[in-house]
Amino acid sequence: MIIYTNNELETEQVGAEFAANLPGGSVVAFYGDLGAGKTAFVRGMARGMGIDSRVNSPTFTIVNEYIGERELYHFDMYRLGSADELFDIGWEDYLSRGGVCAVEWSENVSDAFEGDEITVKIEKVSDTGRKISIGEE
């Protein structure tokens, strides 16, 4: 599925609609350049999952946990060099908890995925416009 958005709020809305019925235990692997809108999409996901927390990029903390009607674990792999580092912080524990794992900079830890992740690629098409590819290779 490919969706075009014109601004950050539209990107968040796509994230909310995407996550509204996303099953627990899902892993969402994000790809996109710095500033593409990955965190905006995750903010929308949180809203769509009934989570009323402020969503920020976990660049320095590696993972933020958001709890509401459901659980969302928001990872930022920008500073990790390998999947081994992800496993060191308890990746398998997060997977077993049944929440949704949203993973930014997935290319840095691609060998940690088991092949059943949902891929979300976000590309800048203008200053505010984005092309969002969900499940596209």
XYZ file of C-alpha atoms in Angstrom:
137
model
C 0.000 0.000 0.000
C 1.338 3.438 -0.906
C -0.070 6.621 0.646
C 0.940 10.216 0.031
C 0.632 12.829 2.769
C 0.978 16.597 2.549
C 2.013 17.425 6.110
C 2.945 16.003 9.501
C -0.647 15.822 10.746
C -1.657 13.717 7.749
C 1.314 11.413 8.395
C 0.174 11.027 12.014
C -3.356 10.249 10.830
C -2.060 7.488 8.552
C -0.203 6.059 11.566
C -3.377 6.180 13.692
C -5.442 4.382 11.066
C -2.679 1.831 10.486
C -2.371 0.954 14.187
C -6.051 1.002 15.158
C -6.459 -2.728 14.536
C -2.827 -3.791 14.592
C -2.543 -7.027 16.580
C -0.464 -7.201 19.738
C 2.942 -8.715 19.159
C 3.356 -6.963 15.798
C 6.770 -5.619 14.840
C 6.793 -2.560 12.584
C 10.153 -1.904 10.915
C 10.593 1.723 9.808
C 12.926 2.926 7.077
C 13.504 6.518 6.040
C 15.997 9.332 6.144
C 16.454 11.667 9.079
C 13.393 13.910 9.295
C 11.286 11.742 6.998
C 8.435 11.426 9.487
C 9.012 8.118 11.258
C 8.343 9.554 14.717
C 5.264 11.421 13.450
C 3.907 8.109 12.143
C 4.596 6.472 15.537
C 2.813 9.373 17.302
C -0.198 8.535 15.180
C 0.174 4.847 15.976
C 0.033 5.643 19.686
C -3.140 7.662 19.230
C -4.691 4.884 17.138
C -3.865 2.392 19.882
C -5.602 4.475 22.562
C -2.395 5.761 24.129
C -2.538 9.294 25.499
C 1.186 9.820 26.147
C 3.522 12.319 24.572
C 5.545 10.447 21.941
C 9.139 11.505 21.353
C 12.004 9.937 19.464
C 13.934 7.580 21.761
C 17.257 8.347 20.060
C 19.208 8.656 23.313
C 17.212 6.186 25.430
C 16.941 3.526 22.655
C 13.380 2.572 23.697
C 10.328 4.397 25.046
C 7.396 2.463 26.456
C 3.884 3.844 26.057
C 1.040 2.248 27.979
C -2.651 2.945 27.423
C -5.425 0.737 26.154
C -2.550 -1.237 24.598
C 1.255 -1.212 24.833
C 3.624 0.345 22.309
C 7.402 -0.025 22.488
C 9.131 2.616 20.379
C 12.727 1.793 19.478
C 15.291 4.015 17.773
C 18.219 2.004 16.422
C 20.122 4.992 15.025
C 22.917 4.685 17.589
C 23.181 0.892 17.523
C 25.803 -0.805 15.426
C 24.309 -4.296 15.262
C 21.426 -6.535 16.235
C 23.604 -7.912 19.056
C 23.260 -4.580 20.851
C 19.479 -4.796 20.459
C 19.433 -8.238 22.045
C 21.629 -6.882 24.863
C 18.900 -4.386 25.819
C 16.235 -7.101 26.009
C 14.679 -7.249 22.520
C 13.354 -10.776 23.105
C 11.713 -9.674 26.361
C 9.862 -6.899 24.537
C 8.713 -9.339 21.866
C 7.327 -11.712 24.486
C 5.325 -8.977 26.274
C 2.705 -8.837 23.513
C 2.816 -5.122 22.772
C 3.493 -3.540 19.409
C 7.172 -2.845 18.659
C 7.829 0.151 16.395
C 11.473 0.164 15.290
C 13.024 3.255 13.681
C 16.296 2.850 11.732
C 15.549 -0.841 11.227
C 18.323 -1.167 8.681
C 20.805 -1.073 11.582
C 19.339 -4.238 13.130
C 17.684 -6.024 10.214
C 19.111 -9.396 11.209
C 17.097 -9.220 14.472
C 13.822 -9.599 12.581
C 12.263 -12.982 11.950
C 10.681 -12.096 8.606
C 7.174 -11.406 9.864
C 7.677 -7.690 10.518
C 5.557 -5.072 8.768
C 7.739 -2.713 6.744
C 6.966 1.021 6.650
C 9.133 3.156 4.363
C 8.746 6.924 4.479
C 10.283 9.108 1.787
C 10.364 12.877 1.481
C 8.772 13.994 -1.789
C 8.772 17.711 -0.913
C 9.424 19.899 2.128
C 6.249 18.620 3.801
C 5.041 15.855 1.470
C 5.740 12.201 2.155
C 5.357 8.896 0.334
C 4.533 6.129 2.810
C 4.920 2.545 1.625
C 3.421 -0.047 3.951
C 4.389 -3.660 3.367
C 6.123 -2.817 0.082
C 9.511 -4.317 -0.626
